[in-house]
């Protein structure tokens, strides 16, 4: 079942001879529970694509459909609410709130929505990500890898339709990067969580179910890494 679709997605900055086509007619879809890596060099359009998929910026033309909803048909306030409920984000810089402890950071999106956290689901996420015993710690008391685990837990807690991960291992050493990527893959399987990860790192991309390559704002290829067929 398709949970995410990009249809003829375009983003143009400037006009006339100075126009920059950051996205130039992007089309692809992602199935529920799939872990997809979007690979491209700096300036290829991959970060612009992530911002469009997450409703953080509006396209010049085209559609993004998340869980059956054309997100850009929504007005700004409705889009903010939809994004909070349906789209989880994991950023390179973690973006944890420094004055909140681990538990408070994880549950923040649910509380902002005025909802109650399901304790059994919270416990399952915490155990899966190895955060037991660290729930009272502040972000500055954690390693980079632990902070990114908290960010992943925060993205998971609302059980969103998709999680968008933007260079999630960019600030981590190679060993921690592998650990974090393994956890992303585990959570994708365990919680049937759809994940779209943006990366420039070819080795990291190999852990995904499918790799989509973007160049000059266009999708140029897509394939399944050897031995990584979706479950």
Short mmCIF file of C-alpha atoms in Angstrom, two decimals:
data_model
loop_
_atom_site.label_atom_id
_atom_site.label_comp_id
_atom_site.label_asym_id
_atom_site.label_seq_id
_atom_site.Cartn_x
_atom_site.Cartn_y
_atom_site.Cartn_z
CA UNK A 1 0.00 0.00 0.00
CA UNK A 2 1.43 3.39 -1.02
CA UNK A 3 1.77 5.67 2.01
CA UNK A 4 3.75 8.45 0.29
CA UNK A 5 3.60 9.78 -3.28
CA UNK A 6 5.40 12.62 -5.00
CA UNK A 7 3.71 13.65 -8.26
CA UNK A 8 5.53 15.86 -10.78
CA UNK A 9 7.09 17.79 -7.92
CA UNK A 10 8.83 21.03 -8.91
CA UNK A 11 10.59 23.74 -6.94
CA UNK A 12 11.96 26.75 -8.80
CA UNK A 13 13.90 29.54 -7.15
CA UNK A 14 14.20 32.84 -9.01
CA UNK A 15 12.88 33.52 -12.51
CA UNK A 16 13.91 33.93 -16.11
CA UNK A 17 17.58 33.26 -16.85
CA UNK A 18 18.33 33.16 -13.13
CA UNK A 19 15.78 30.43 -12.37
CA UNK A 20 17.15 27.45 -10.44
CA UNK A 21 15.19 24.20 -10.79
CA UNK A 22 15.92 22.60 -7.41
CA UNK A 23 13.30 19.93 -8.20
CA UNK A 24 12.40 19.32 -11.82
CA UNK A 25 9.44 16.95 -12.05
CA UNK A 26 10.04 14.35 -9.32
CA UNK A 27 7.80 11.27 -9.30
CA UNK A 28 8.07 8.34 -6.91
CA UNK A 29 6.12 6.47 -4.25
CA UNK A 30 6.89 4.63 -1.03
CA UNK A 31 4.98 1.67 0.38
CA UNK A 32 3.93 1.33 4.01
CA UNK A 33 6.77 -0.12 6.10
CA UNK A 34 9.41 0.51 3.44
CA UNK A 35 12.82 1.98 4.31
CA UNK A 36 13.97 4.12 1.38
CA UNK A 37 17.24 6.02 1.00
CA UNK A 38 17.39 9.04 -1.30
CA UNK A 39 21.00 9.52 -2.37
CA UNK A 40 22.55 12.53 -4.04
CA UNK A 41 25.52 14.86 -3.92
CA UNK A 42 25.40 18.36 -2.45
CA UNK A 43 23.12 20.50 -4.59
CA UNK A 44 21.31 17.52 -6.17
CA UNK A 45 17.96 18.52 -4.66
CA UNK A 46 17.69 15.85 -1.98
CA UNK A 47 17.25 18.26 0.95
CA UNK A 48 14.73 20.32 -1.02
CA UNK A 49 12.86 17.08 -1.72
CA UNK A 50 12.77 16.18 1.98
CA UNK A 51 11.40 19.63 2.85
CA UNK A 52 8.63 19.15 0.27
CA UNK A 53 7.78 15.62 1.42
CA UNK A 54 7.54 16.86 5.00
CA UNK A 55 5.45 19.92 4.18
CA UNK A 56 8.17 22.22 5.51
CA UNK A 57 8.15 24.17 2.23
CA UNK A 58 5.61 24.41 -0.55
CA UNK A 59 6.47 23.35 -4.13
CA UNK A 60 6.20 25.53 -7.18
CA UNK A 61 4.10 22.78 -8.76
CA UNK A 62 3.11 19.17 -8.16
CA UNK A 63 1.66 17.18 -5.28
CA UNK A 64 2.78 15.30 -2.20
CA UNK A 65 0.29 12.74 -0.91
CA UNK A 66 0.82 11.37 2.60
CA UNK A 67 -1.53 8.66 3.87
CA UNK A 68 -4.05 9.55 1.16
CA UNK A 69 -3.97 13.31 1.80
CA UNK A 70 -2.71 15.93 -0.64
CA UNK A 71 -0.79 17.90 1.98
CA UNK A 72 -0.51 21.10 -0.04
CA UNK A 73 -4.29 21.32 -0.33
CA UNK A 74 -4.19 22.19 3.38
CA UNK A 75 -3.88 25.73 4.71
CA UNK A 76 -0.86 26.49 6.89
CA UNK A 77 -2.47 25.80 10.28
CA UNK A 78 -4.08 22.55 9.12
CA UNK A 79 -0.79 21.50 7.50
CA UNK A 80 1.06 22.13 10.79
CA UNK A 81 -1.39 19.86 12.64
CA UNK A 82 -1.24 17.18 9.92
CA UNK A 83 2.58 17.28 9.97
CA UNK A 84 2.68 16.89 13.75
CA UNK A 85 0.39 13.86 13.63
CA UNK A 86 1.48 12.13 10.44
CA UNK A 87 5.14 13.02 9.79
CA UNK A 88 8.10 12.38 12.09
CA UNK A 89 11.45 14.07 11.56
CA UNK A 90 14.99 13.01 12.45
CA UNK A 91 17.57 15.70 11.75
CA UNK A 92 21.36 15.62 11.64
CA UNK A 93 21.54 18.10 14.53
CA UNK A 94 19.17 16.07 16.79
CA UNK A 95 17.10 19.20 17.64
CA UNK A 96 16.40 18.09 21.21
CA UNK A 97 15.13 20.68 23.70
CA UNK A 98 18.11 21.19 26.05
CA UNK A 99 16.08 21.96 29.19
CA UNK A 100 13.90 18.85 28.84
CA UNK A 101 15.03 15.38 29.89
CA UNK A 102 14.93 12.34 27.61
CA UNK A 103 11.39 11.32 28.56
CA UNK A 104 10.07 14.87 28.10
CA UNK A 105 11.79 15.22 24.72
CA UNK A 106 10.32 11.95 23.46
CA UNK A 107 6.72 12.68 24.46
CA UNK A 108 6.78 16.35 23.39
CA UNK A 109 5.05 15.90 19.97
CA UNK A 110 2.17 13.95 21.52
CA UNK A 111 1.73 16.49 24.32
CA UNK A 112 1.81 19.40 21.86
CA UNK A 113 -1.10 17.69 20.11
CA UNK A 114 -3.01 17.50 23.41
CA UNK A 115 -2.95 13.70 23.37
CA UNK A 116 -1.93 11.06 25.91
CA UNK A 117 1.14 8.90 25.42
CA UNK A 118 0.41 5.19 25.26
CA UNK A 119 2.68 3.85 27.99
CA UNK A 120 3.12 0.35 26.56
CA UNK A 121 4.15 1.80 23.17
CA UNK A 122 6.50 4.26 24.88
CA UNK A 123 8.10 1.41 26.86
CA UNK A 124 8.52 -0.64 23.70
CA UNK A 125 10.24 2.22 21.87
CA UNK A 126 12.53 3.00 24.80
CA UNK A 127 13.57 -0.65 25.14
CA UNK A 128 14.09 -1.09 21.40
CA UNK A 129 16.35 1.97 21.26
CA UNK A 130 18.25 1.08 24.43
CA UNK A 131 17.25 4.20 26.35
CA UNK A 132 16.27 2.39 29.55
CA UNK A 133 17.80 4.12 32.53
CA UNK A 134 18.44 7.36 30.62
CA UNK A 135 14.95 8.86 30.72
CA UNK A 136 15.86 11.41 33.42
CA UNK A 137 19.06 12.55 31.66
CA UNK A 138 19.33 15.91 29.92
CA UNK A 139 20.57 16.02 26.30
CA UNK A 140 23.98 17.45 27.31
CA UNK A 141 24.51 14.35 29.47
CA UNK A 142 24.20 12.05 26.45
CA UNK A 143 26.58 11.03 23.67
CA UNK A 144 25.77 11.97 20.08
CA UNK A 145 24.53 8.47 19.37
CA UNK A 146 22.26 8.52 22.41
CA UNK A 147 20.86 11.92 21.43
CA UNK A 148 20.05 10.61 17.97
CA UNK A 149 18.30 7.61 19.54
CA UNK A 150 16.15 10.05 21.51
CA UNK A 151 15.38 11.92 18.29
CA UNK A 152 14.32 8.64 16.66
CA UNK A 153 12.12 7.80 19.67
CA UNK A 154 10.52 11.26 19.46
CA UNK A 155 9.80 10.70 15.75
CA UNK A 156 8.23 7.31 16.48
CA UNK A 157 6.08 8.16 19.50
CA UNK A 158 3.12 9.58 17.55
CA UNK A 159 3.13 6.52 15.23
CA UNK A 160 3.33 8.78 12.15
CA UNK A 161 2.56 7.69 8.60
CA UNK A 162 6.18 8.41 7.62
CA UNK A 163 9.48 9.35 9.22
CA UNK A 164 11.81 11.62 7.24
CA UNK A 165 15.46 11.38 8.26
CA UNK A 166 17.81 14.11 7.01
CA UNK A 167 21.45 12.91 7.09
CA UNK A 168 20.70 11.28 10.48
CA UNK A 169 24.28 10.07 10.96
CA UNK A 170 26.03 13.20 9.67
CA UNK A 171 27.36 14.18 13.12
CA UNK A 172 28.30 10.66 14.23
CA UNK A 173 31.44 8.54 13.91
CA UNK A 174 31.32 5.48 11.65
CA UNK A 175 30.66 2.92 14.43
CA UNK A 176 27.84 4.99 15.97
CA UNK A 177 26.47 5.67 12.49
CA UNK A 178 26.14 1.94 11.86
CA UNK A 179 24.43 1.48 15.23
CA UNK A 180 21.92 4.26 14.57
CA UNK A 181 21.18 2.99 11.05
CA UNK A 182 20.67 -0.52 12.38
CA UNK A 183 18.19 0.87 14.90
CA UNK A 184 16.34 2.76 12.16
CA UNK A 185 16.06 -0.48 10.22
CA UNK A 186 14.91 -2.39 13.32
CA UNK A 187 12.23 0.20 14.06
CA UNK A 188 11.08 0.12 10.45
CA UNK A 189 10.56 -3.64 10.73
CA UNK A 190 9.27 -3.83 14.31
CA UNK A 191 6.73 -1.02 14.08
CA UNK A 192 6.01 -1.32 10.32
CA UNK A 193 7.28 2.23 10.18
CA UNK A 194 7.84 3.90 6.81
CA UNK A 195 11.17 5.74 6.67
CA UNK A 196 12.60 7.97 3.95
CA UNK A 197 16.23 8.85 4.62
CA UNK A 198 18.22 11.52 2.80
CA UNK A 199 21.96 10.86 2.62
CA UNK A 200 25.06 11.48 0.51
CA UNK A 201 26.73 8.39 1.99
CA UNK A 202 26.59 5.41 -0.38
CA UNK A 203 27.58 2.90 2.31
CA UNK A 204 24.83 4.02 4.67
CA UNK A 205 22.27 3.92 1.85
CA UNK A 206 23.00 0.21 1.33
CA UNK A 207 21.13 -0.56 4.58
CA UNK A 208 17.82 0.63 3.08
CA UNK A 209 15.26 -1.56 1.32
CA UNK A 210 15.49 0.64 -1.77
CA UNK A 211 17.82 3.37 -3.01
CA UNK A 212 16.56 6.30 -5.09
CA UNK A 213 19.20 8.47 -6.72
CA UNK A 214 18.60 12.16 -7.43
CA UNK A 215 20.72 14.41 -9.66
CA UNK A 216 20.02 17.99 -10.72
CA UNK A 217 16.54 17.85 -9.24
CA UNK A 218 15.50 14.68 -11.08
CA UNK A 219 15.18 11.03 -10.06
CA UNK A 220 17.71 9.21 -12.24
CA UNK A 221 17.58 5.66 -10.85
CA UNK A 222 16.15 3.38 -8.23
CA UNK A 223 17.20 -0.10 -7.10
CA UNK A 224 17.13 -2.57 -4.26
CA UNK A 225 20.53 -3.19 -2.60
CA UNK A 226 21.76 -6.78 -2.83
CA UNK A 227 20.41 -8.86 0.04
CA UNK A 228 18.12 -6.08 1.23
CA UNK A 229 14.77 -6.98 -0.28
CA UNK A 230 11.85 -5.61 1.74
CA UNK A 231 10.23 -7.98 4.22
#
